[in-house]
PDB file of N, H, CA, C and O in Angstrom:
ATOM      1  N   UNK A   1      17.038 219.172 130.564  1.00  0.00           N
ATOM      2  CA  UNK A   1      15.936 218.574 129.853  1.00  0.00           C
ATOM      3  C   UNK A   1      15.573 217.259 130.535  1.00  0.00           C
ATOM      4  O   UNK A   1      16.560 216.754 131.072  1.00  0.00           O
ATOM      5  N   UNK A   2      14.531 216.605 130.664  1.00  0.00           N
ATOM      6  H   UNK A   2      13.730 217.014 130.228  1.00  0.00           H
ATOM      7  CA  UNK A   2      14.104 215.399 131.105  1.00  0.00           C
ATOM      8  C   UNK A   2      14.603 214.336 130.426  1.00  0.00           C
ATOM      9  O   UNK A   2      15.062 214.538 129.302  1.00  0.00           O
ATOM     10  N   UNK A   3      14.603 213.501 130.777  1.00  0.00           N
ATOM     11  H   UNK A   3      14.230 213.337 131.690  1.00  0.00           H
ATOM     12  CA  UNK A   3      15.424 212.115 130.695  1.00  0.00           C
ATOM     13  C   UNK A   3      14.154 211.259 129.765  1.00  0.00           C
ATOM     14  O   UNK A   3      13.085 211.868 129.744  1.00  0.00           O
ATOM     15  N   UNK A   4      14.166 210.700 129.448  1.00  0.00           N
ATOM     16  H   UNK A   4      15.034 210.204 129.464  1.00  0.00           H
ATOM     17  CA  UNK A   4      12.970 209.933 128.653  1.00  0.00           C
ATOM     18  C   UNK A   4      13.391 208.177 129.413  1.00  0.00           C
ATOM     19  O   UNK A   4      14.531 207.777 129.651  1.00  0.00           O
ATOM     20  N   UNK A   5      12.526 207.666 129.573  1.00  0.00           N
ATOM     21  H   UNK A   5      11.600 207.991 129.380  1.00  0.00           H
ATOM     22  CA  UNK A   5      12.482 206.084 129.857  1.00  0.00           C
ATOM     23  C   UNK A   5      12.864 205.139 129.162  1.00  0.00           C
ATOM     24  O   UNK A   5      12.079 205.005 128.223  1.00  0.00           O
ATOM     25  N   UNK A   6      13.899 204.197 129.128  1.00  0.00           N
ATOM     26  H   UNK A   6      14.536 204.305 129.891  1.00  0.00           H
ATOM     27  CA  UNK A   6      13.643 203.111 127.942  1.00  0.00           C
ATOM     28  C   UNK A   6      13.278 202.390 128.098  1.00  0.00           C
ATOM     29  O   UNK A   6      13.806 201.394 127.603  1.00  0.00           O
ATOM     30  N   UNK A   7      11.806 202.188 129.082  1.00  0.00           N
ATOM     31  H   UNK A   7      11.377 202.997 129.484  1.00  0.00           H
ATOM     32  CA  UNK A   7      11.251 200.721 128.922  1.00  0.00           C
ATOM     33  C   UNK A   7       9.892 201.216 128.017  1.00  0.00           C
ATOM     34  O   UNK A   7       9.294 202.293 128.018  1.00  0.00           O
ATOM     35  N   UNK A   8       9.720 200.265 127.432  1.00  0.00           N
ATOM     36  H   UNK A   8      10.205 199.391 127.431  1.00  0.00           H
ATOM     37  CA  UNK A   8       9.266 200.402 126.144  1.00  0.00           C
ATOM     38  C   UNK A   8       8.030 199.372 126.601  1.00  0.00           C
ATOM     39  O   UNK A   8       7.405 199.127 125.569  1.00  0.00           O
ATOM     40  N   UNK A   9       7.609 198.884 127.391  1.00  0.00           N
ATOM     41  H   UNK A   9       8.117 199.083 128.229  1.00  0.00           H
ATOM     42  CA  UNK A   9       6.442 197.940 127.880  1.00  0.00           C
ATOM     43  C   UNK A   9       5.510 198.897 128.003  1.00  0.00           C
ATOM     44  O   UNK A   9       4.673 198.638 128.868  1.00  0.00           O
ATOM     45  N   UNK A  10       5.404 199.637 127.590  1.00  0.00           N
ATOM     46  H   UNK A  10       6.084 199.848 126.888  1.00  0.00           H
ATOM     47  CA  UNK A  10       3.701 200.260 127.677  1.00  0.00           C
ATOM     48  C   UNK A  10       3.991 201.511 126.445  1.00  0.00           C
ATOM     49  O   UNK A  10       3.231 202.466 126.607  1.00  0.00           O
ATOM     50  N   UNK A  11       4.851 201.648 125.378  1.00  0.00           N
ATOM     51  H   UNK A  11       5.468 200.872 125.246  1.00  0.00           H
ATOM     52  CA  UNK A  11       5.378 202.230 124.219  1.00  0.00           C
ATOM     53  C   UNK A  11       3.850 201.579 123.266  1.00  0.00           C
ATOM     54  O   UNK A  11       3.137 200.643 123.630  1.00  0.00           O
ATOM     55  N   UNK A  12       3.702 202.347 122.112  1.00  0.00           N
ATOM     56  H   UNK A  12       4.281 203.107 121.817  1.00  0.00           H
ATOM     57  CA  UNK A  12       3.033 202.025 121.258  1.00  0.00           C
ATOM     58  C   UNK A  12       4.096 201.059 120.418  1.00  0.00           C
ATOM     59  O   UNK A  12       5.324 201.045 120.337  1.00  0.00           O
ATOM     60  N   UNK A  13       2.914 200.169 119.765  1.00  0.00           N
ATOM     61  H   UNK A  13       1.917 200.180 119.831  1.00  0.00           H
ATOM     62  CA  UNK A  13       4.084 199.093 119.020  1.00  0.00           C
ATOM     63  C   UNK A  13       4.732 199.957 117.422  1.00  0.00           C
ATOM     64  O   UNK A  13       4.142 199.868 116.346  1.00  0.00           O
ATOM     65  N   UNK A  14       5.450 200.394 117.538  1.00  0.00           N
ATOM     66  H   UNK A  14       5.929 200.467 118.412  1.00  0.00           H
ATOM     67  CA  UNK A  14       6.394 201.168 115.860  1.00  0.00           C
ATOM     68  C   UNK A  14       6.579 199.832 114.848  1.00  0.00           C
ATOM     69  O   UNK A  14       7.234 198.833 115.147  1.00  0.00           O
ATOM     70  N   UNK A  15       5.845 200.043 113.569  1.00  0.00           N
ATOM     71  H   UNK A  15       5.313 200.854 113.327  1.00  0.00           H
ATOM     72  CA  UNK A  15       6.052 199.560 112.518  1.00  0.00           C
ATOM     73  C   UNK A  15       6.935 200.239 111.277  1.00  0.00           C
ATOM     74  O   UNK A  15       7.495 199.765 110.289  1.00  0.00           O
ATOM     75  N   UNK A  16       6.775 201.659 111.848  1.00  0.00           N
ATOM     76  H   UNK A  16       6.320 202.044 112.651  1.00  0.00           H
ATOM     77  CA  UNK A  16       7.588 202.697 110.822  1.00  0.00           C
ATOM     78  C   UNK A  16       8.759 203.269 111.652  1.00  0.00           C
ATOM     79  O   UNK A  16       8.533 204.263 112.342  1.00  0.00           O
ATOM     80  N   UNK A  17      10.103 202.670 111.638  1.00  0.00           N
ATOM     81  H   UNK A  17      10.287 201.862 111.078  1.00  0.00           H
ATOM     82  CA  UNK A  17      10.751 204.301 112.416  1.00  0.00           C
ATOM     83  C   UNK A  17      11.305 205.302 112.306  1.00  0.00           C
ATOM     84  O   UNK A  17      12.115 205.886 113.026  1.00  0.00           O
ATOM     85  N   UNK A  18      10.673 205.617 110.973  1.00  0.00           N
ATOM     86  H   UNK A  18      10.015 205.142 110.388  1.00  0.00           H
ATOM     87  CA  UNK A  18      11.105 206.871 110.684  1.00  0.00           C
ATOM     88  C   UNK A  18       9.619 207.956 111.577  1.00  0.00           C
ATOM     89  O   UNK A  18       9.769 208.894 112.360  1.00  0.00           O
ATOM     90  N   UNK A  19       8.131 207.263 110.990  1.00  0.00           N
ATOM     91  H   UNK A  19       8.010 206.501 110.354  1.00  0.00           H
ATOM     92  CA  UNK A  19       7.231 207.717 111.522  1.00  0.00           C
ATOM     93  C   UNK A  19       7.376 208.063 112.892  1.00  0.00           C
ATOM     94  O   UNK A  19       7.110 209.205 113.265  1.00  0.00           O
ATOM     95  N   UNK A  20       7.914 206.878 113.955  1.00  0.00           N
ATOM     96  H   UNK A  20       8.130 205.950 113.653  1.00  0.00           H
ATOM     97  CA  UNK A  20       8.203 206.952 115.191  1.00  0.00           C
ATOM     98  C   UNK A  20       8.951 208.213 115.684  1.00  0.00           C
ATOM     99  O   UNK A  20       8.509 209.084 116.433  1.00  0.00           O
ATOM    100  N   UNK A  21      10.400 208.117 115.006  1.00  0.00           N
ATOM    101  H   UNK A  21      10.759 207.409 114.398  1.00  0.00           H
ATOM    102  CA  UNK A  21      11.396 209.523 115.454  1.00  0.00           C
ATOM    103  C   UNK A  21      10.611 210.372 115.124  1.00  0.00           C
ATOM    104  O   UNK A  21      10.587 211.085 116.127  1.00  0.00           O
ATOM    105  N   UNK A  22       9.844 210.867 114.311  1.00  0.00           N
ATOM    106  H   UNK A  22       9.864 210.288 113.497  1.00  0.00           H
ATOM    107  CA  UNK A  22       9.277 211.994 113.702  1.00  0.00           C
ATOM    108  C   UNK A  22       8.173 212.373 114.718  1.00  0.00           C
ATOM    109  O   UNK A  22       7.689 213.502 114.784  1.00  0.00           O
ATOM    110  N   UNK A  23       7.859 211.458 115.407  1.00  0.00           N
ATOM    111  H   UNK A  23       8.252 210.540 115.353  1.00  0.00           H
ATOM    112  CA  UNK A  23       6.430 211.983 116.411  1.00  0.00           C
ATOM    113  C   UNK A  23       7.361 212.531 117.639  1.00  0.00           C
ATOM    114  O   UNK A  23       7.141 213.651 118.100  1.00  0.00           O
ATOM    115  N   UNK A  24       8.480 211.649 118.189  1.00  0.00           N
ATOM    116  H   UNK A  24       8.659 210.739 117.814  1.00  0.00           H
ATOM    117  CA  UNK A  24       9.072 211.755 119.366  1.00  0.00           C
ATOM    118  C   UNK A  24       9.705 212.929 119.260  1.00  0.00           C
ATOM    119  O   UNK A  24      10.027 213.554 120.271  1.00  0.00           O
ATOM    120  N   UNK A  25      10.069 213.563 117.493  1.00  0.00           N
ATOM    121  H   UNK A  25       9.807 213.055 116.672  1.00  0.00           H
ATOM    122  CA  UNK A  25      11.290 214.681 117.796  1.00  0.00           C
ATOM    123  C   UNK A  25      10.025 215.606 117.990  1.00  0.00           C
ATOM    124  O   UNK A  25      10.179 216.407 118.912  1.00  0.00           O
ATOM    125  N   UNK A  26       9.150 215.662 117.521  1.00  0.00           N
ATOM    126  H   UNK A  26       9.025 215.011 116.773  1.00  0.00           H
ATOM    127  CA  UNK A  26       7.513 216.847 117.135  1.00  0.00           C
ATOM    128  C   UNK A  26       7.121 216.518 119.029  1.00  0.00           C
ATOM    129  O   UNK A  26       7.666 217.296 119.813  1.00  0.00           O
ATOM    130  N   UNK A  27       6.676 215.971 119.323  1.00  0.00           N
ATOM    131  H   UNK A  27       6.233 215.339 118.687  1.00  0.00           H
ATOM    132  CA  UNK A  27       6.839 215.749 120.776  1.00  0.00           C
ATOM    133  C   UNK A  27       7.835 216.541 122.368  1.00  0.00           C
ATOM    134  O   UNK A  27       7.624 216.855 123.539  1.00  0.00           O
ATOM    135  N   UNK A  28       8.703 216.533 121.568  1.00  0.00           N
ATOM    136  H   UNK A  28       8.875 216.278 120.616  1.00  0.00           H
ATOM    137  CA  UNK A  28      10.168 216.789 122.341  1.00  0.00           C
ATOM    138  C   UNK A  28      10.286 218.198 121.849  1.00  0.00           C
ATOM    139  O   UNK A  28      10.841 218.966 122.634  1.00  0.00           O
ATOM    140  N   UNK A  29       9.865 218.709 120.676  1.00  0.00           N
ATOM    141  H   UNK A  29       9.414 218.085 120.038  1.00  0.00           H
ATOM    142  CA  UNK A  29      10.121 220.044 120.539  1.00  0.00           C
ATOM    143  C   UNK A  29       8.967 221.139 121.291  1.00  0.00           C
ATOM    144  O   UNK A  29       9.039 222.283 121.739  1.00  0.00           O
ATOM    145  N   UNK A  30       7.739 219.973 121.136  1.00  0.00           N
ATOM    146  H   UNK A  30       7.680 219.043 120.772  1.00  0.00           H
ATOM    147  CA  UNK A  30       6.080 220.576 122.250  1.00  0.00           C
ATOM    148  C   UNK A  30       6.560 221.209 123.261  1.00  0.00           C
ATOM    149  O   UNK A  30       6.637 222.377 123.640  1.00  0.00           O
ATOM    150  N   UNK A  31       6.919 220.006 123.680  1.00  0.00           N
ATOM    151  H   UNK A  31       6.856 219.056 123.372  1.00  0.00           H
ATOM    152  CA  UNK A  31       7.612 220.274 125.532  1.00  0.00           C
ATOM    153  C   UNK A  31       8.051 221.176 125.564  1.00  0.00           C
ATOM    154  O   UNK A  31       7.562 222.021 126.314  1.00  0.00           O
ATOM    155  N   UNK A  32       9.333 221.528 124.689  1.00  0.00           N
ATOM    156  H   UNK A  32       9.730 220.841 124.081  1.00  0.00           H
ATOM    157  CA  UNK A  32      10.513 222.359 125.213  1.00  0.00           C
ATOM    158  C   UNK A  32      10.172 223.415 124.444  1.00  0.00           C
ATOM    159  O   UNK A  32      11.143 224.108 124.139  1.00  0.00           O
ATOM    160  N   UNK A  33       8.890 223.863 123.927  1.00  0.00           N
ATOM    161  H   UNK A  33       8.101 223.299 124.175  1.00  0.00           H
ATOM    162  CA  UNK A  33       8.396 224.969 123.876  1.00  0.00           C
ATOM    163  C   UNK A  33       7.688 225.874 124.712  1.00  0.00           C
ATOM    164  O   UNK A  33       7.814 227.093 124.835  1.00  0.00           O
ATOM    165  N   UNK A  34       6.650 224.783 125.459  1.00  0.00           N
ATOM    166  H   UNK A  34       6.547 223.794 125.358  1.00  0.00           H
ATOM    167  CA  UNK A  34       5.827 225.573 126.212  1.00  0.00           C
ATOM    168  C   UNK A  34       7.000 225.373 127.532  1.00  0.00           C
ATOM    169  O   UNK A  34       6.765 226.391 128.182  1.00  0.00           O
ATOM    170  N   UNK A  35       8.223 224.568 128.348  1.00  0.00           N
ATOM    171  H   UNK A  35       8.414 223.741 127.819  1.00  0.00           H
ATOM    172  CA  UNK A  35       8.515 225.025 129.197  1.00  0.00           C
ATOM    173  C   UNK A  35       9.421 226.165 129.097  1.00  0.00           C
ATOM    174  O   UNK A  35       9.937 226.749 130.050  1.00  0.00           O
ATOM    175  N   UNK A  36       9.618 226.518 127.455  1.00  0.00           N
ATOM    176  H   UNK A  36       9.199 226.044 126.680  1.00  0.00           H
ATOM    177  CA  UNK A  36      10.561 227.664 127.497  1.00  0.00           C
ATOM    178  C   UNK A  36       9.409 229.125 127.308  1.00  0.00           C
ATOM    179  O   UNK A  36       9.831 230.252 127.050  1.00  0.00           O
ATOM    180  N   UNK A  37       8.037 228.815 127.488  1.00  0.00           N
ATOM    181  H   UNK A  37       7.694 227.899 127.698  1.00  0.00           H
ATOM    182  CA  UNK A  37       6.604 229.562 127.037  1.00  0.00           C
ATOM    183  C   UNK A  37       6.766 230.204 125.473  1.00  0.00           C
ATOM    184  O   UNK A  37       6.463 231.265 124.928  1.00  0.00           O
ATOM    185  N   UNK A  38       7.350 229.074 125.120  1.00  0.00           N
ATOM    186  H   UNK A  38       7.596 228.212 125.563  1.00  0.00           H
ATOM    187  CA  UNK A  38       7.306 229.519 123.368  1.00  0.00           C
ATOM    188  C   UNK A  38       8.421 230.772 122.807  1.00  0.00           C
ATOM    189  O   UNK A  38       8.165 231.578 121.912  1.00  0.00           O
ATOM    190  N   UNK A  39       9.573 230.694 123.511  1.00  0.00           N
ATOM    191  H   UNK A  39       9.781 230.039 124.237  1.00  0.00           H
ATOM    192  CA  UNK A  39      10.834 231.614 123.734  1.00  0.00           C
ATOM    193  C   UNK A  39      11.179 230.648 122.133  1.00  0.00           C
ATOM    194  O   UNK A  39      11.095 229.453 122.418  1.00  0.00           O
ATOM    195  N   UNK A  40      11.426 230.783 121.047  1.00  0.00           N
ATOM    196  H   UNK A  40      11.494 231.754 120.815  1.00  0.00           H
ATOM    197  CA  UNK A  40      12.414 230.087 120.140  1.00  0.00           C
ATOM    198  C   UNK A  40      13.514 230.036 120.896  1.00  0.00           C
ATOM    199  O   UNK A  40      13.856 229.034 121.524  1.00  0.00           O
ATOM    200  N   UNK A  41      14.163 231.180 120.872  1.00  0.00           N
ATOM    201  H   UNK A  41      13.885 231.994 120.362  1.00  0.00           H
ATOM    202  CA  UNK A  41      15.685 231.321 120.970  1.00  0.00           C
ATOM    203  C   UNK A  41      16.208 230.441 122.128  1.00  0.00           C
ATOM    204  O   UNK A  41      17.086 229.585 122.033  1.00  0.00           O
ATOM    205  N   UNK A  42      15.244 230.938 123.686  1.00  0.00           N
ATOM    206  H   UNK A  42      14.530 231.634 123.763  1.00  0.00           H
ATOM    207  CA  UNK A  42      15.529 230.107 124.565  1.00  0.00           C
ATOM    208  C   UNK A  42      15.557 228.511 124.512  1.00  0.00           C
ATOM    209  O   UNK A  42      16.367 227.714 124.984  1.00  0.00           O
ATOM    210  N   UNK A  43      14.285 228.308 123.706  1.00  0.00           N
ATOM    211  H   UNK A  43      13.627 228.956 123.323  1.00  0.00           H
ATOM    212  CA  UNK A  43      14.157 226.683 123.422  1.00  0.00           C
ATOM    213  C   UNK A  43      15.386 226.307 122.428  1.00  0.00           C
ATOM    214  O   UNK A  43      16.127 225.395 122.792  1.00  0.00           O
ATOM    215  N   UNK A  44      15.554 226.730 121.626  1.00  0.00           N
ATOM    216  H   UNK A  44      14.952 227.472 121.330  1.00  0.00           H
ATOM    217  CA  UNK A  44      17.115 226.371 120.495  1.00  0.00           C
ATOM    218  C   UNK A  44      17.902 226.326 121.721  1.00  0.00           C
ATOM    219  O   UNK A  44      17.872 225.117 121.951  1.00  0.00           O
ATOM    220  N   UNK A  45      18.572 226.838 122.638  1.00  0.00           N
ATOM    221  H   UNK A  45      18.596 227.820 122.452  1.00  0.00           H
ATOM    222  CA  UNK A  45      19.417 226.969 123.606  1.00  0.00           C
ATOM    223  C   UNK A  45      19.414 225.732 124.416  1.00  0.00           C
ATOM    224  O   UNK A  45      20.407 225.068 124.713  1.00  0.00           O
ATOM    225  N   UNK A  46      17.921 225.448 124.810  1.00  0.00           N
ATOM    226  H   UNK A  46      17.114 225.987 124.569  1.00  0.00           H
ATOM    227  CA  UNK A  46      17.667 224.282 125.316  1.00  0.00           C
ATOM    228  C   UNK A  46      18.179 222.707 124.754  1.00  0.00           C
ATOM    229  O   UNK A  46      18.637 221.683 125.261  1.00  0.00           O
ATOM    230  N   UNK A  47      17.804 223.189 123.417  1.00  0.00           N
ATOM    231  H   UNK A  47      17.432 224.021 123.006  1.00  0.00           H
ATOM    232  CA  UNK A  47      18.082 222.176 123.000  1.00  0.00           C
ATOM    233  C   UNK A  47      19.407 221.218 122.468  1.00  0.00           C
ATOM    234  O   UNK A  47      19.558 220.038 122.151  1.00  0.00           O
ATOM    235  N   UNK A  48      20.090 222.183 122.545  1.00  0.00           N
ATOM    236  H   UNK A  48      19.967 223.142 122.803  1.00  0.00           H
ATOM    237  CA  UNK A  48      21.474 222.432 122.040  1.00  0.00           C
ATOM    238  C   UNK A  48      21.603 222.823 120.076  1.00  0.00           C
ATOM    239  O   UNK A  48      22.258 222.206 119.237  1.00  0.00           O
ATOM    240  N   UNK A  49      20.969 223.687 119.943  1.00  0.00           N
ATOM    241  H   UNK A  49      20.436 224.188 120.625  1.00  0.00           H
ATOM    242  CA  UNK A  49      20.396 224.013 118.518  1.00  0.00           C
ATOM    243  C   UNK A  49      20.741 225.540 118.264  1.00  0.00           C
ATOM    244  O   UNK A  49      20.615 226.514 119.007  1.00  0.00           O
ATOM    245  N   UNK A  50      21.271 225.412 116.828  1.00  0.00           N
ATOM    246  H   UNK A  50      21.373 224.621 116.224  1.00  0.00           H
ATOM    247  CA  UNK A  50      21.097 226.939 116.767  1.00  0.00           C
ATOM    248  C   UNK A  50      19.542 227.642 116.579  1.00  0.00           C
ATOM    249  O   UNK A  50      18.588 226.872 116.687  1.00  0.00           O
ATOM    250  N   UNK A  51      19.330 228.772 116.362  1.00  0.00           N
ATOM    251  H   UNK A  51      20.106 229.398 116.275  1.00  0.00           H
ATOM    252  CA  UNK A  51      18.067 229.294 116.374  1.00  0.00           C
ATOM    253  C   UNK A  51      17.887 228.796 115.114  1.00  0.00           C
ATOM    254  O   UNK A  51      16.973 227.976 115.038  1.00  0.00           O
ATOM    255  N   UNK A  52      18.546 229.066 113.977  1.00  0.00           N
ATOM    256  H   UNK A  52      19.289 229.732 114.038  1.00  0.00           H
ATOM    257  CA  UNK A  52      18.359 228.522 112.393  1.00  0.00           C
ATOM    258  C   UNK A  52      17.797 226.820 112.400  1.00  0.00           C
ATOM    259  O   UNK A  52      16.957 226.252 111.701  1.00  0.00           O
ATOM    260  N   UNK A  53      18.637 226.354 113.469  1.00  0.00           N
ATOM    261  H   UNK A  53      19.319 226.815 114.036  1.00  0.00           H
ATOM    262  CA  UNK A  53      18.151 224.597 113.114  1.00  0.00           C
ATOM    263  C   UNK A  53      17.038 224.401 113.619  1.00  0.00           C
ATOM    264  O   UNK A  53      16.307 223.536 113.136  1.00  0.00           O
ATOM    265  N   UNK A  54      16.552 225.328 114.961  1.00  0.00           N
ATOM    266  H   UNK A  54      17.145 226.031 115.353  1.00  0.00           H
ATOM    267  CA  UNK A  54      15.121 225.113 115.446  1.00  0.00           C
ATOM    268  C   UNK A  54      14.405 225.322 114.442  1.00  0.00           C
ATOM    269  O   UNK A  54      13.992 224.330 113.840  1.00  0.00           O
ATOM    270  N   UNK A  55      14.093 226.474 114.027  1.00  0.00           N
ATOM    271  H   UNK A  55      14.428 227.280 114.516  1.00  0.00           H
ATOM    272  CA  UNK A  55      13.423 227.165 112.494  1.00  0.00           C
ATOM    273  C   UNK A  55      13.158 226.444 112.160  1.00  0.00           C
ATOM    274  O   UNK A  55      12.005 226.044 112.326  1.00  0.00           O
ATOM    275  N   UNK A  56      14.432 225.531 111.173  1.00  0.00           N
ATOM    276  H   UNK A  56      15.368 225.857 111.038  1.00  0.00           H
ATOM    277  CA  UNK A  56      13.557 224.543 110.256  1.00  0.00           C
ATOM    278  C   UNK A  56      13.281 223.727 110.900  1.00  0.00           C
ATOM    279  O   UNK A  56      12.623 223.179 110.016  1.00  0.00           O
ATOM    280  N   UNK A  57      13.175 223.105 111.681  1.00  0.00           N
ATOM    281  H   UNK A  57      13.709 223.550 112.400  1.00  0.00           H
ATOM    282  CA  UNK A  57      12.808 221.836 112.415  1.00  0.00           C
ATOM    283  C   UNK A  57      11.259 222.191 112.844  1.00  0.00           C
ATOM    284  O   UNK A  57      10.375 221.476 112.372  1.00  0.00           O
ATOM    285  N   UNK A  58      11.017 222.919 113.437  1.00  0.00           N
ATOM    286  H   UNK A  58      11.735 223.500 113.821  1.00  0.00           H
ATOM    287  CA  UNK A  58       9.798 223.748 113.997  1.00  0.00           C
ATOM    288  C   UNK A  58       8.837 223.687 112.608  1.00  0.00           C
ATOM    289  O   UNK A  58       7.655 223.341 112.611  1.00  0.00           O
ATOM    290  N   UNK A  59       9.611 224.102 111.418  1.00  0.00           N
ATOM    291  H   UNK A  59      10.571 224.383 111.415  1.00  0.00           H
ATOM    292  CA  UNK A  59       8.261 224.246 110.117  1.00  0.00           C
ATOM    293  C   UNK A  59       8.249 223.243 109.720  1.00  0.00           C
ATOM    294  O   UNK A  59       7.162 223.110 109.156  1.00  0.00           O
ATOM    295  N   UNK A  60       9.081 221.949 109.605  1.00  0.00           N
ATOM    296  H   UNK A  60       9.964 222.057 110.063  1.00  0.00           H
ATOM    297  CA  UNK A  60       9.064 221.014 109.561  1.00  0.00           C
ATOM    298  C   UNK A  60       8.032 219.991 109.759  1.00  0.00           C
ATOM    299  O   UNK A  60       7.552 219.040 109.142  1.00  0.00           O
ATOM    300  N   UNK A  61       7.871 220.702 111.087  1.00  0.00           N
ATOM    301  H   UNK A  61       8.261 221.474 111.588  1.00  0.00           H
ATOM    302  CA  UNK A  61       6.801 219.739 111.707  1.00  0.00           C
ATOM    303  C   UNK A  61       4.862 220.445 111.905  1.00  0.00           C
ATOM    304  O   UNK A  61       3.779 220.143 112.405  1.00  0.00           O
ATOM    305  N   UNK A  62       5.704 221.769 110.907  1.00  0.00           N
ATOM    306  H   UNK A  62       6.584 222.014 110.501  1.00  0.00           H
ATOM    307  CA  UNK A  62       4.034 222.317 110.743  1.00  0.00           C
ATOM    308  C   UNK A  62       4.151 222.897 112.611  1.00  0.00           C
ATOM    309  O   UNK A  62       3.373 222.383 113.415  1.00  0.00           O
ATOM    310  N   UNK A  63       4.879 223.656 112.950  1.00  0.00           N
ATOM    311  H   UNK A  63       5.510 224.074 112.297  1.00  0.00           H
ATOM    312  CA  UNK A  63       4.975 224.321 114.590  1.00  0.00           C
ATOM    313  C   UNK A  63       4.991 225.409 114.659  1.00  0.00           C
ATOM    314  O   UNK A  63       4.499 226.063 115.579  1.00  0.00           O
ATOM    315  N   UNK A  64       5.815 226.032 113.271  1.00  0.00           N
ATOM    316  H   UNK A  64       6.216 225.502 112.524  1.00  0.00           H
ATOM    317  CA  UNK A  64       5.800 227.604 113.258  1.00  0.00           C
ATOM    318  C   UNK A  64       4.836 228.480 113.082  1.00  0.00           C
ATOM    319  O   UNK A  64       4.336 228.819 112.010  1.00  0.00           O
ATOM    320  N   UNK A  65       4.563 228.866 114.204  1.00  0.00           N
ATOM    321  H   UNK A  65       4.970 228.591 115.075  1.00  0.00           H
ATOM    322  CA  UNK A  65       3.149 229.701 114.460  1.00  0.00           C
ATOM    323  C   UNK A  65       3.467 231.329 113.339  1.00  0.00           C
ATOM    324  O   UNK A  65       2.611 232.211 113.274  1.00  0.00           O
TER     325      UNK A  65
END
């Protein structure tokens, strides 16, 4: 999986961080959907997730097609 940056100098400024994690995890699950071309199972794998925790995480975020 890609490495993410921690310089934060060009980051949007977070007033909420719960709002924040919630975009970055909805974000991070985008990605590792379309590079898995929308495989669940493969992407849970990716992620280190079972297929069940992707699931809910995925409707969670309003993803489950």
């Amino acid at each position: 999986m890609t490495r993410y940056s921690t310089d934060l100098s060009q980051a949007e400024e977070v007033t909420d961080f719960r709002e924040a994690t919630e975009k970055f995890e909805k974000a991070v699950l985008e990605l590792a959907l379309a590079k898995s071309r929308y495989n669940q199972r493969q992407t849970a794998k990716a992620l280190n997730l079972s297929y069940d925790q992707l699931r809910h995480t995925l409707k969670k975020h309003d993803l489950l097609g």
